[in-house]
Short mmCIF file of C-alpha atoms in Angstrom, two decimals:
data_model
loop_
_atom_site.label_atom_id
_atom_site.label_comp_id
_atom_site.label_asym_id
_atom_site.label_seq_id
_atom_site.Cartn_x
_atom_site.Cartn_y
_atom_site.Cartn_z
CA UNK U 1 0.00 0.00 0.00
CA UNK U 2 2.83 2.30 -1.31
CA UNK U 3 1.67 5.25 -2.87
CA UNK U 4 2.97 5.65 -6.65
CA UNK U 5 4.14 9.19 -5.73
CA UNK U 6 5.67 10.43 -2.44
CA UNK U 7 4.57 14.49 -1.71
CA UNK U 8 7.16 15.12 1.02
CA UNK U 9 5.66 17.29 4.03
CA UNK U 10 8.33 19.87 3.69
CA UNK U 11 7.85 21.69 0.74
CA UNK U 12 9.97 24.54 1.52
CA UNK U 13 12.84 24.13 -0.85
CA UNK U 14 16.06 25.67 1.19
CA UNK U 15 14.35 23.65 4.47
CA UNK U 16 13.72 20.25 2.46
CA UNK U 17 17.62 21.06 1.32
CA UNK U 18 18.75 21.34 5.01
CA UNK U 19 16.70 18.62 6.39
CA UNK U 20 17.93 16.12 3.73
CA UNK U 21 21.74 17.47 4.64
CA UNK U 22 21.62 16.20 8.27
CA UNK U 23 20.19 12.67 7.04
CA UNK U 24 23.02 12.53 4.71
CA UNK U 25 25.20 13.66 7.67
CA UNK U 26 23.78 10.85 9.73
CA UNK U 27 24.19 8.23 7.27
CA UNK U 28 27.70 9.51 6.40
CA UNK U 29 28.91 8.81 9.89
CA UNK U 30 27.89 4.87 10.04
CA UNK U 31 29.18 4.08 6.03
CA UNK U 32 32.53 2.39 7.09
CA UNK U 33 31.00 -1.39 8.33
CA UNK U 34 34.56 -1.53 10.64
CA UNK U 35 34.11 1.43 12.62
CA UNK U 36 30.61 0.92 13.06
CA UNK U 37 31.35 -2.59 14.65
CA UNK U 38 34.04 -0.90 16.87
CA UNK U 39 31.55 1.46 18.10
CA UNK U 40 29.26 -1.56 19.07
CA UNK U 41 31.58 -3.36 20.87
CA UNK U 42 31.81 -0.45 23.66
CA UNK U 43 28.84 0.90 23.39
CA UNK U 44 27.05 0.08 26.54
CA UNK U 45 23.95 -2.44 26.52
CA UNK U 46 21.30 -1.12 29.32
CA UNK U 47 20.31 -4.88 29.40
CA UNK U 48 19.61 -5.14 25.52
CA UNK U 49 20.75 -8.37 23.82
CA UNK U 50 23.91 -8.70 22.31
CA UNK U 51 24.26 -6.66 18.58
CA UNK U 52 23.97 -9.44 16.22
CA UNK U 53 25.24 -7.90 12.12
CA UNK U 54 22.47 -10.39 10.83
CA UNK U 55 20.03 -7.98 12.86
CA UNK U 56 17.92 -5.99 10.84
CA UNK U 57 16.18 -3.84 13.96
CA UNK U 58 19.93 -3.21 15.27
CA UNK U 59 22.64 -4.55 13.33
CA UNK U 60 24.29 -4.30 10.20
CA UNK U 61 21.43 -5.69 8.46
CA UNK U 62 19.58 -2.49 9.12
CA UNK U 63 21.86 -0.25 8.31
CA UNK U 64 22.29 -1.84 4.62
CA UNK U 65 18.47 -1.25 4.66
CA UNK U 66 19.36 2.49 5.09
CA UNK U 67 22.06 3.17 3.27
CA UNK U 68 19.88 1.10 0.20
CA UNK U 69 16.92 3.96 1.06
CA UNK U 70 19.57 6.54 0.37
CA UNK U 71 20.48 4.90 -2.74
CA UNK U 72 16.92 5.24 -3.75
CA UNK U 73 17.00 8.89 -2.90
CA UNK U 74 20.31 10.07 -4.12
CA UNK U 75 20.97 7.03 -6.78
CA UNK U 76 24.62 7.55 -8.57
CA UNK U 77 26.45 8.71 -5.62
CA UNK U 78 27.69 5.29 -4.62
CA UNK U 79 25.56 4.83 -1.46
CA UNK U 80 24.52 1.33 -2.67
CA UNK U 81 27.93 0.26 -2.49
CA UNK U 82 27.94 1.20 1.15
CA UNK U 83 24.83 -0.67 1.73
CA UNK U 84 26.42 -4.04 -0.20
CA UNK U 85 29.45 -3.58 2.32
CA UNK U 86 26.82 -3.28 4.89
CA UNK U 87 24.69 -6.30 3.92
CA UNK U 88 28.51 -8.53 3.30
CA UNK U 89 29.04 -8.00 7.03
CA UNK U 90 25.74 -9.12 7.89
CA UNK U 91 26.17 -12.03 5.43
CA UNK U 92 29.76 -12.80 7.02
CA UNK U 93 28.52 -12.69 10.42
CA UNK U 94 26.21 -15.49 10.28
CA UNK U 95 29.46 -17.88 9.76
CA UNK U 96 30.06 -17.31 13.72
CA UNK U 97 26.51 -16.40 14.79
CA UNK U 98 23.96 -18.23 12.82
CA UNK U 99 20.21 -17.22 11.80
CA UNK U 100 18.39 -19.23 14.60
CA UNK U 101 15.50 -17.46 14.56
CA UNK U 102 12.76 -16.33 11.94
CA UNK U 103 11.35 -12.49 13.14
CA UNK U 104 11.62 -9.85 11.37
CA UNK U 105 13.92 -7.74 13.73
CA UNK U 106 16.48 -10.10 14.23
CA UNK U 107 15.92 -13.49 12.13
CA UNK U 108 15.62 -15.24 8.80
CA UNK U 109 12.76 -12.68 7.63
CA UNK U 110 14.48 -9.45 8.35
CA UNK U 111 17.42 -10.16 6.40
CA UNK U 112 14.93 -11.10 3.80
CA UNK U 113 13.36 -8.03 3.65
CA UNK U 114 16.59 -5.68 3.55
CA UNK U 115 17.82 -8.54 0.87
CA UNK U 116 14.79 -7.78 -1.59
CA UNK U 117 14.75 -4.41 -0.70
CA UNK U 118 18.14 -3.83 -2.11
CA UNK U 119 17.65 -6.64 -5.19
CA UNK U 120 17.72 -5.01 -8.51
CA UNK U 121 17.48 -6.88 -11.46
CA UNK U 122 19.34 -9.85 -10.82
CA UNK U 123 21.50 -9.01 -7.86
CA UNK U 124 21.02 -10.92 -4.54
CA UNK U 125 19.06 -12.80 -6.82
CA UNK U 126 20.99 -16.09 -5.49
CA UNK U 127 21.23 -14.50 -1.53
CA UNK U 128 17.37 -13.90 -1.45
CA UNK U 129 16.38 -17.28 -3.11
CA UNK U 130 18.41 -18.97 -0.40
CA UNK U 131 16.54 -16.90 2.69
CA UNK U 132 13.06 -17.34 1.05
CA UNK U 133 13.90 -21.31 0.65
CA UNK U 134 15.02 -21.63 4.12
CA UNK U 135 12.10 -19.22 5.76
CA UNK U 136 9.69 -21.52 3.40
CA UNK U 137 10.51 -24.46 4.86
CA UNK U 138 10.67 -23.77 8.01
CA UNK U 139 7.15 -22.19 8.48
CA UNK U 140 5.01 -25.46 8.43
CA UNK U 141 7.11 -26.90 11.42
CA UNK U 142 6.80 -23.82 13.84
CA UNK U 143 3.05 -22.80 14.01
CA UNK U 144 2.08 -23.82 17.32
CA UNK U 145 -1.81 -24.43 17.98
CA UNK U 146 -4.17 -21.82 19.81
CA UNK U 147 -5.64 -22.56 22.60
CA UNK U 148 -6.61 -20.97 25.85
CA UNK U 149 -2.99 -21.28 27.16
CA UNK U 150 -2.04 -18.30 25.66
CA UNK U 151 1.35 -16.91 24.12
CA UNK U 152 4.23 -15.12 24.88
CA UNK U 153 4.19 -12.33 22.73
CA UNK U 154 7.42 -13.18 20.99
CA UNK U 155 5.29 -15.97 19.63
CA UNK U 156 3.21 -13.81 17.59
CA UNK U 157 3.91 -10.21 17.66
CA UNK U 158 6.00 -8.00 14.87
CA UNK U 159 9.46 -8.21 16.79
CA UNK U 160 10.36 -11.93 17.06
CA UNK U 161 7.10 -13.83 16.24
CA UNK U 162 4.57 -14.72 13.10
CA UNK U 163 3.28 -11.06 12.83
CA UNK U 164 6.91 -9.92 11.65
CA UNK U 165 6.98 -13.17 9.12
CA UNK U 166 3.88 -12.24 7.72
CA UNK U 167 4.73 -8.60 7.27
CA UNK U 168 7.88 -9.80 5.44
CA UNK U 169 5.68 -12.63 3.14
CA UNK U 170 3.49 -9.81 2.61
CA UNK U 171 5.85 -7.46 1.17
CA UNK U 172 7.48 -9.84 -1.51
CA UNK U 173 5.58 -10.42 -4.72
CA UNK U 174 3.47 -13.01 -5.41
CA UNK U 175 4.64 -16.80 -6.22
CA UNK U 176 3.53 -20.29 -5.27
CA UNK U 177 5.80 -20.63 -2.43
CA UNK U 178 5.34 -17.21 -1.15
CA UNK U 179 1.55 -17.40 -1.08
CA UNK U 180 0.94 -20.89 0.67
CA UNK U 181 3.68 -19.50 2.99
CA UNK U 182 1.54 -16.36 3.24
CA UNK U 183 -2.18 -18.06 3.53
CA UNK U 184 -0.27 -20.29 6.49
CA UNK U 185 0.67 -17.94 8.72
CA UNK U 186 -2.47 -15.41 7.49
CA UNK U 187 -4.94 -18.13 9.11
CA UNK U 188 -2.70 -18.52 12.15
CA UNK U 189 -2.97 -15.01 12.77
CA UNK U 190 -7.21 -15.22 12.44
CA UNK U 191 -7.44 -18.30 14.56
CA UNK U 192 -5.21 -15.75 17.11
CA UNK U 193 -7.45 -12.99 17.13
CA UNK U 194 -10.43 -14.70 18.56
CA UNK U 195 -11.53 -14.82 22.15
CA UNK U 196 -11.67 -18.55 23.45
CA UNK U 197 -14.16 -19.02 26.83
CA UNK U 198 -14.15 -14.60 26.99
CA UNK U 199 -10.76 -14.05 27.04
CA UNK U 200 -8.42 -13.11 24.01
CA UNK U 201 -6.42 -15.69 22.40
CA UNK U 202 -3.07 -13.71 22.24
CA UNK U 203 -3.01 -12.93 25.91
CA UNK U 204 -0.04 -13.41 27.83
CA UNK U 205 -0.35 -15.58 31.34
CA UNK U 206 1.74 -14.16 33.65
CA UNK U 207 4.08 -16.51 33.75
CA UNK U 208 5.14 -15.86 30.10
CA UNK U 209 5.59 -11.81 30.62
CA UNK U 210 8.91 -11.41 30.00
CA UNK U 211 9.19 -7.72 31.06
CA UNK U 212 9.60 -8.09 34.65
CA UNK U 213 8.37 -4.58 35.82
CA UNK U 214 5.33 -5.51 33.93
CA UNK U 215 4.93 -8.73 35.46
CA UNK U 216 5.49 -7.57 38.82
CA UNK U 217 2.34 -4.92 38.35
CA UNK U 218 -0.14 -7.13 36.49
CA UNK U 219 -0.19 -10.36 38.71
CA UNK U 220 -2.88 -12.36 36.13
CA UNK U 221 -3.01 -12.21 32.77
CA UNK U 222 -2.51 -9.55 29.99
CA UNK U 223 -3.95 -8.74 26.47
CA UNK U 224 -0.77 -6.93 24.79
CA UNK U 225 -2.28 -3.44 22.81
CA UNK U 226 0.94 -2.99 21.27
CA UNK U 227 2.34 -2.40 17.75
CA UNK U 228 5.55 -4.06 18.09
CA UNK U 229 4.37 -6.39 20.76
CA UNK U 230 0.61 -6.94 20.55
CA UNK U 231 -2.89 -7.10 18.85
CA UNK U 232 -2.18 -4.02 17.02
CA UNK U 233 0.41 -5.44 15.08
CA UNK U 234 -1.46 -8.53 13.84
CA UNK U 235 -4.12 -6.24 13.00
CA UNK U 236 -2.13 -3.65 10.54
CA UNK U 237 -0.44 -6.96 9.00
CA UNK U 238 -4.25 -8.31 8.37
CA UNK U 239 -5.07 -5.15 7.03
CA UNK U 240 -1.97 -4.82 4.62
CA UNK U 241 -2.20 -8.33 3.47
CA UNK U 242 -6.27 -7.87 2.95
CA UNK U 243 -5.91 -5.04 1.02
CA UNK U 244 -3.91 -6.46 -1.59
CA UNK U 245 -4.57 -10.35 -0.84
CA UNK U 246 -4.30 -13.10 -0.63
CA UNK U 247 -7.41 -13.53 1.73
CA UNK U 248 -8.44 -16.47 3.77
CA UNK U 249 -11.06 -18.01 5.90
CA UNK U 250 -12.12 -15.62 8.10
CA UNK U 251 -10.22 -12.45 7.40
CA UNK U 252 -12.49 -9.73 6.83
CA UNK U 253 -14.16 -10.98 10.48
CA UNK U 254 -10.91 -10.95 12.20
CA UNK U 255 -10.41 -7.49 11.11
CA UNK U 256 -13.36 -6.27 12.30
CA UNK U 257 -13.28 -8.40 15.65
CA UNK U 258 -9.64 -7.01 16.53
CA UNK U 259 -10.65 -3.23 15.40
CA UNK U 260 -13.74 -3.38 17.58
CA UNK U 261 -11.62 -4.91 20.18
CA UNK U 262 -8.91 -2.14 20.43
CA UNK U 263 -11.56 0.42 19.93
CA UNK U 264 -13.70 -0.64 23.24
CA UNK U 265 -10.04 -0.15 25.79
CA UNK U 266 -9.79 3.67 23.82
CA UNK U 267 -9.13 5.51 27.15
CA UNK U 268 -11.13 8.69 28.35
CA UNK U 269 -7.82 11.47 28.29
CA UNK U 270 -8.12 14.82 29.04
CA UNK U 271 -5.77 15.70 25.46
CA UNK U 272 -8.81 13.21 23.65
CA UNK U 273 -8.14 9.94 24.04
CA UNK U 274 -5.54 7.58 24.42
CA UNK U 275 -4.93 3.49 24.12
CA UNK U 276 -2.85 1.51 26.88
CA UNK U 277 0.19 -1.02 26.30
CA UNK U 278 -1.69 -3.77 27.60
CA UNK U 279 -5.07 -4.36 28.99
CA UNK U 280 -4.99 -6.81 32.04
CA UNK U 281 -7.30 -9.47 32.95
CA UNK U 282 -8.53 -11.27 36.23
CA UNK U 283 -11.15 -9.63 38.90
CA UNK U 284 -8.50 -8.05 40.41
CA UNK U 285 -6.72 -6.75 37.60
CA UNK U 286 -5.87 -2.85 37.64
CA UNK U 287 -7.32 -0.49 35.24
CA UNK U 288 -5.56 0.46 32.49
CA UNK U 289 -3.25 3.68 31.85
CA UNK U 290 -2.54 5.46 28.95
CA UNK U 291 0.56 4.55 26.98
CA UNK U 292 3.46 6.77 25.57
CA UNK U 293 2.44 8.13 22.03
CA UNK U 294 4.71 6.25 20.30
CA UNK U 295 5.36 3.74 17.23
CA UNK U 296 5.70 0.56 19.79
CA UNK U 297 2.89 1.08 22.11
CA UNK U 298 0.16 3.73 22.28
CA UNK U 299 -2.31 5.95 19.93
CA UNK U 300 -0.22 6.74 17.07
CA UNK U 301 0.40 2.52 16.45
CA UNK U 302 -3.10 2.08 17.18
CA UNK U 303 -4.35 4.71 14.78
CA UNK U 304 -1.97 3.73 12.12
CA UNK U 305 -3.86 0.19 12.00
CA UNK U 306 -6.53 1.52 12.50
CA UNK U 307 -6.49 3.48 9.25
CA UNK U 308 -4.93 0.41 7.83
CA UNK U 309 -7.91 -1.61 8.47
CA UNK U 310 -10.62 1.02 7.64
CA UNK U 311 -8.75 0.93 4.39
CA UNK U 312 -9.21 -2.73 3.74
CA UNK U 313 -12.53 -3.05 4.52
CA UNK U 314 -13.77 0.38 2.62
CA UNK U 315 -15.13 1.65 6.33
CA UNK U 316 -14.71 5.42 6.84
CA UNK U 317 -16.00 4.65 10.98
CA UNK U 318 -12.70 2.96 11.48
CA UNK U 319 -10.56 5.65 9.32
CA UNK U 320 -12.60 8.27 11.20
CA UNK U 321 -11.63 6.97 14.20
CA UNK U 322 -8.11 6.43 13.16
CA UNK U 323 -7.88 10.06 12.38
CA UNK U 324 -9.13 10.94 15.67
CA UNK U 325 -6.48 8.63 17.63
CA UNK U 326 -3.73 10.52 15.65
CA UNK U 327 -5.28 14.10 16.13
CA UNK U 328 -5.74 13.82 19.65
CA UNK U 329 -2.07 12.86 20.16
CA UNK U 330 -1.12 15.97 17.83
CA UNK U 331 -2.73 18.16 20.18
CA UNK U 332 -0.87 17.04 23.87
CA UNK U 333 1.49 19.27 24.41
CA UNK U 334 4.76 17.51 23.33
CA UNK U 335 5.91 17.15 27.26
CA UNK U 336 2.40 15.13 27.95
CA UNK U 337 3.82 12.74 25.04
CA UNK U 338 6.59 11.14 27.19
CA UNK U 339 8.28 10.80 23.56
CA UNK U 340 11.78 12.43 25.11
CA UNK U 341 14.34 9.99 22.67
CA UNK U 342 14.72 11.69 19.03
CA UNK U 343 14.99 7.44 17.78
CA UNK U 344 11.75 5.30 15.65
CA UNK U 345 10.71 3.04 18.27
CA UNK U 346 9.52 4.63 21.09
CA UNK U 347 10.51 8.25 19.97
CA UNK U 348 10.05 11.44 17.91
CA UNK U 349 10.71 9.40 14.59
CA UNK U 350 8.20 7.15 14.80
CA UNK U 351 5.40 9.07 15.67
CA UNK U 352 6.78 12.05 12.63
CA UNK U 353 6.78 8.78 10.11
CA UNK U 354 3.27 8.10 11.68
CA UNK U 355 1.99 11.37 10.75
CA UNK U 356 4.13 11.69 7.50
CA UNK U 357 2.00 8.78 6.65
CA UNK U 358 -1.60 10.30 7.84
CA UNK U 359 -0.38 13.60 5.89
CA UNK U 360 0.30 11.94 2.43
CA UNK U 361 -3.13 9.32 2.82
CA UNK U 362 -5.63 12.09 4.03
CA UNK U 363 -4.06 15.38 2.18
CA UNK U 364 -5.31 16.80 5.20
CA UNK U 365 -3.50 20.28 5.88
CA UNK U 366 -3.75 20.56 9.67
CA UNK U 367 -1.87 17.23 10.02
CA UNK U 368 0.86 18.17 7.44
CA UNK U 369 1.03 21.23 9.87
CA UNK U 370 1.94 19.00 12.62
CA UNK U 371 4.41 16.97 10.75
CA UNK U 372 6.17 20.00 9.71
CA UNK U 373 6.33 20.59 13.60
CA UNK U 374 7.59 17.29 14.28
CA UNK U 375 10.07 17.89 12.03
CA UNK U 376 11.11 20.85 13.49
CA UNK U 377 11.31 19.02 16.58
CA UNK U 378 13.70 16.26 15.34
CA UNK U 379 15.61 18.69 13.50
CA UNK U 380 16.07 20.27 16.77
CA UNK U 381 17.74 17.09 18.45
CA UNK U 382 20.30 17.23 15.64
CA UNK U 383 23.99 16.99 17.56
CA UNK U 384 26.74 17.71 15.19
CA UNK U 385 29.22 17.26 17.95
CA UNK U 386 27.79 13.62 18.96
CA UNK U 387 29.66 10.77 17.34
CA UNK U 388 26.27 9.98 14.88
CA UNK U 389 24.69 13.57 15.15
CA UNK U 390 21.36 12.32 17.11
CA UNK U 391 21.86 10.51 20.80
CA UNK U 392 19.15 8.04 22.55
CA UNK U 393 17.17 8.91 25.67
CA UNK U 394 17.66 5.84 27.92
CA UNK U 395 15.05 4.86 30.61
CA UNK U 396 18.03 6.47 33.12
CA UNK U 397 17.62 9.91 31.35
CA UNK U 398 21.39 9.07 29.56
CA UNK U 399 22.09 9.78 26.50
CA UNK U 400 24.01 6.72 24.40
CA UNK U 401 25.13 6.97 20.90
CA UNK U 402 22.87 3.92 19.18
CA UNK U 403 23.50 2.69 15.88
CA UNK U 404 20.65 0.32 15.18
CA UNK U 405 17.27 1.14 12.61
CA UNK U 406 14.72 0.66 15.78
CA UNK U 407 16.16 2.92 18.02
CA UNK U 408 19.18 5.04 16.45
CA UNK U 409 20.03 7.64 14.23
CA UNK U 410 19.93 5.92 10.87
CA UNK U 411 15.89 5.28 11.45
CA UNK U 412 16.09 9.03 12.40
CA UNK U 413 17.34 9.30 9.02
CA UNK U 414 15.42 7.24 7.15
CA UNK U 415 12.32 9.40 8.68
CA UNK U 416 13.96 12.69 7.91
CA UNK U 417 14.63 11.51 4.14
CA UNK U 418 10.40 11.03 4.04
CA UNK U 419 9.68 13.91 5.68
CA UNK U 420 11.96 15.74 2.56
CA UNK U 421 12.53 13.64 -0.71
CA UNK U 422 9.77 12.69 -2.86
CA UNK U 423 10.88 9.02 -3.00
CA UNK U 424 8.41 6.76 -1.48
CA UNK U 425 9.36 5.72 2.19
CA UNK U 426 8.63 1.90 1.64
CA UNK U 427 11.31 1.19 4.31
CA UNK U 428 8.30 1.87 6.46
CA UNK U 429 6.78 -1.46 5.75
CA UNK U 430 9.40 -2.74 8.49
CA UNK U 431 7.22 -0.98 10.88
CA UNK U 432 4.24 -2.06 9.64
CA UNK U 433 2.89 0.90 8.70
CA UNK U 434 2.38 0.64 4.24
#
């Protein structure tokens, strides 16, 4: 659901001009594949698993993906020799660390999707074929049956689990093998979004929360609202792959079950609404809060699939609403938020490619407003003096120089290059979000 042309919300040539200067700038600093690994190794962790180069959410995976963006944007300039370099060490580095898993972030189907995104013509012809062949094969074996046990949400959710798989199947064009790859996982993901006995199939026991300040306040059960880690995500990937087929048994329902579903935990705010990370369950369960306004968890996910599945099923309620979600997070004040990194996952990126998004599908001008603002914003974290020109607000309030697409500068700079080129962002589909 790429749109054939890209209207980039800064229209203001000299601005689009300095905006697209600092991407380049970003970029620039992570194009040498052995300093960027040098950087890794003493860059501190803050409990994050170990950088893997096969990693497409933090490794050297994702930057290929970037540097292959900025190929698209500035072609002839050699950046998609960086980004082969790039992919090589990603390649290389499953010799000592092999691709154990299949997710999108870190597994078999993200370095699929940088792969293909980077294939022209016949090159990585041979690499991609492999992936594909292996990911193939491997599906049938791993779908695990739904019952009222629930899941962990690495089971199912964009990150690590079947969400993430699909989003990558999704994206790649249509063949024998890819579709009866795509229609397995497609019905997995409907049989997941029903309730069994009242309660949601996806939930998470509490024994299988892996966060453990999450686990120590929600002692039962939890339904997981989450892009990245929850219902939300399924639901964009059911939209996406709806839209533009193939269909199966039960789709259209399971979009409109999981819509209705997020819609009925929409939060009373005092900015105008708001959606929580997770919903818990149990007669003693606490109420829900309202979640960051960010890509991962809160309104602008929720809105995004929202829109995504209003789309699908030709239902301007559910794009109405989905306008709404986004609008009232527009008009917090930016402190009310709690957006304080400048990074895609849980920062000022990934709500600005959110909106960038809303502004280019709706043509609406208030909300191109607001994207020029966010802009502004980002633009305003810019640190020339930092090692890669935008730093990371950890849960400490440090700053740390991070190199990886999810939460670093080069998915700042993929953002910034939407927000000011008029080549199509369709990096986004990472995200879930086209």
């Amino acid at each position: 659901m790429v749109p054939l042309a890209w209207l980039p919300a800064v229209g203001n040539p000299d601005t689009a001009a300095s905006v697209r200067t600092i991407a380049v700038d970003v970029l620039s600093r992570l194009r040498d594949p052995d300093a960027v690994e040098g950087t890794a190794r003493t860059t501190p962790l803050h409990g994050r698993p170990r950088r893997l180069p096969h990693s497409t959410a933090q490794g050297s995976c994702g930057l290929a993906l970037a540097f292959g963006h900025l190929d698209r944007c500035l072609p002839g300039e050699g950046w998609d020799l960086v980004a082969h370099r790039h992919l090589s060490r990603a390649v290389d580095g499953t010799a000592s660390n092999p691709v154990t898993t299949l997710g999108l972030f870190a597994g078999l189907a993200g370095m699929a999707f940088t792969t293909s995104y980077l294939a022209h013509g016949q090159r990585y012809r041979t690499l991609l074929g492999g992936i594909d062949d292996s990911l193939y094969a491997r599906i049938p074996r791993r779908l695990p049956a739904v019952g009222g046990e629930g899941f962990a949400v690495g089971t199912f959710d964009l990150v690590s689990g079947w969400t993430g798989v699909a989003a990558y199947l999704h994206s790649r064009p249509a063949g024998r093998a890819r579709d009866r790859a795509l229609r397995t996982v497609l019905t997995w993901l409907v049989d997941l979004s029903r309730d069994i006995d009242g309660v949601p199939a996806w939930h998470t026991p509490h024994a299988l929360i892996a966060d453990e300040s999450m686990r120590d306040r929600y002692p039962t059960a939890v339904a997981n609202c989450g892009l990245a880690h929850g219902i939300t995500g399924v639901l964009a990937v059911l939209a996406l792959a709806h839209a533009d087929g193939p269909a199966v048994a039960g789709h259209t329902e399971a979009i409109r079950r999981t819509a209705a579903w997020l819609r009925s935990h929409e939060l009373d705010d005092t900015g105008g609404g708001a959606y929580p990370s997770v919903v818990a369950l149990g007669e003693e369960a606490p109420a829900p809060s309202a979640a960051r306004d960010a890509w991962c968890y809160g309104s602008p996910g929720v809105a995004r699939a929202l829109w995504l599945a209003g789309t699908a099923l030709g239902d301007p309620d559910l794009t109405r609403a989905a306008v709404a979600a986004l609008r009232a997070v527009l008009r917090r004040p930016v402190g009310r938020r709690r957006i304080d990194s400048p990074g895609f996952c849980h920062g000022i990126a990934g709500l600005l490619q959110i909106t960038l998004r809303f502004a280019a599908d709706t043509a609406d001008e208030e909300i191109g407003a607001d994207a020029r603002l966010l802009v502004d914003q980002l633009v305003g974290e810019y640190q020339p003096q930092a090692p890669f020109a935008y730093r990371s607000v950890e849960p400490d309030g440090t700053r740390e120089d991070r190199i990886g697409l999810l939460e670093g500068a080069p998915g700042i700079a993929l953002v910034l290059l939407a927000a000011a080129t008029p080549e199509p962002p369709a990096w986004d589909r990472f995200f879930l979000l086209s």
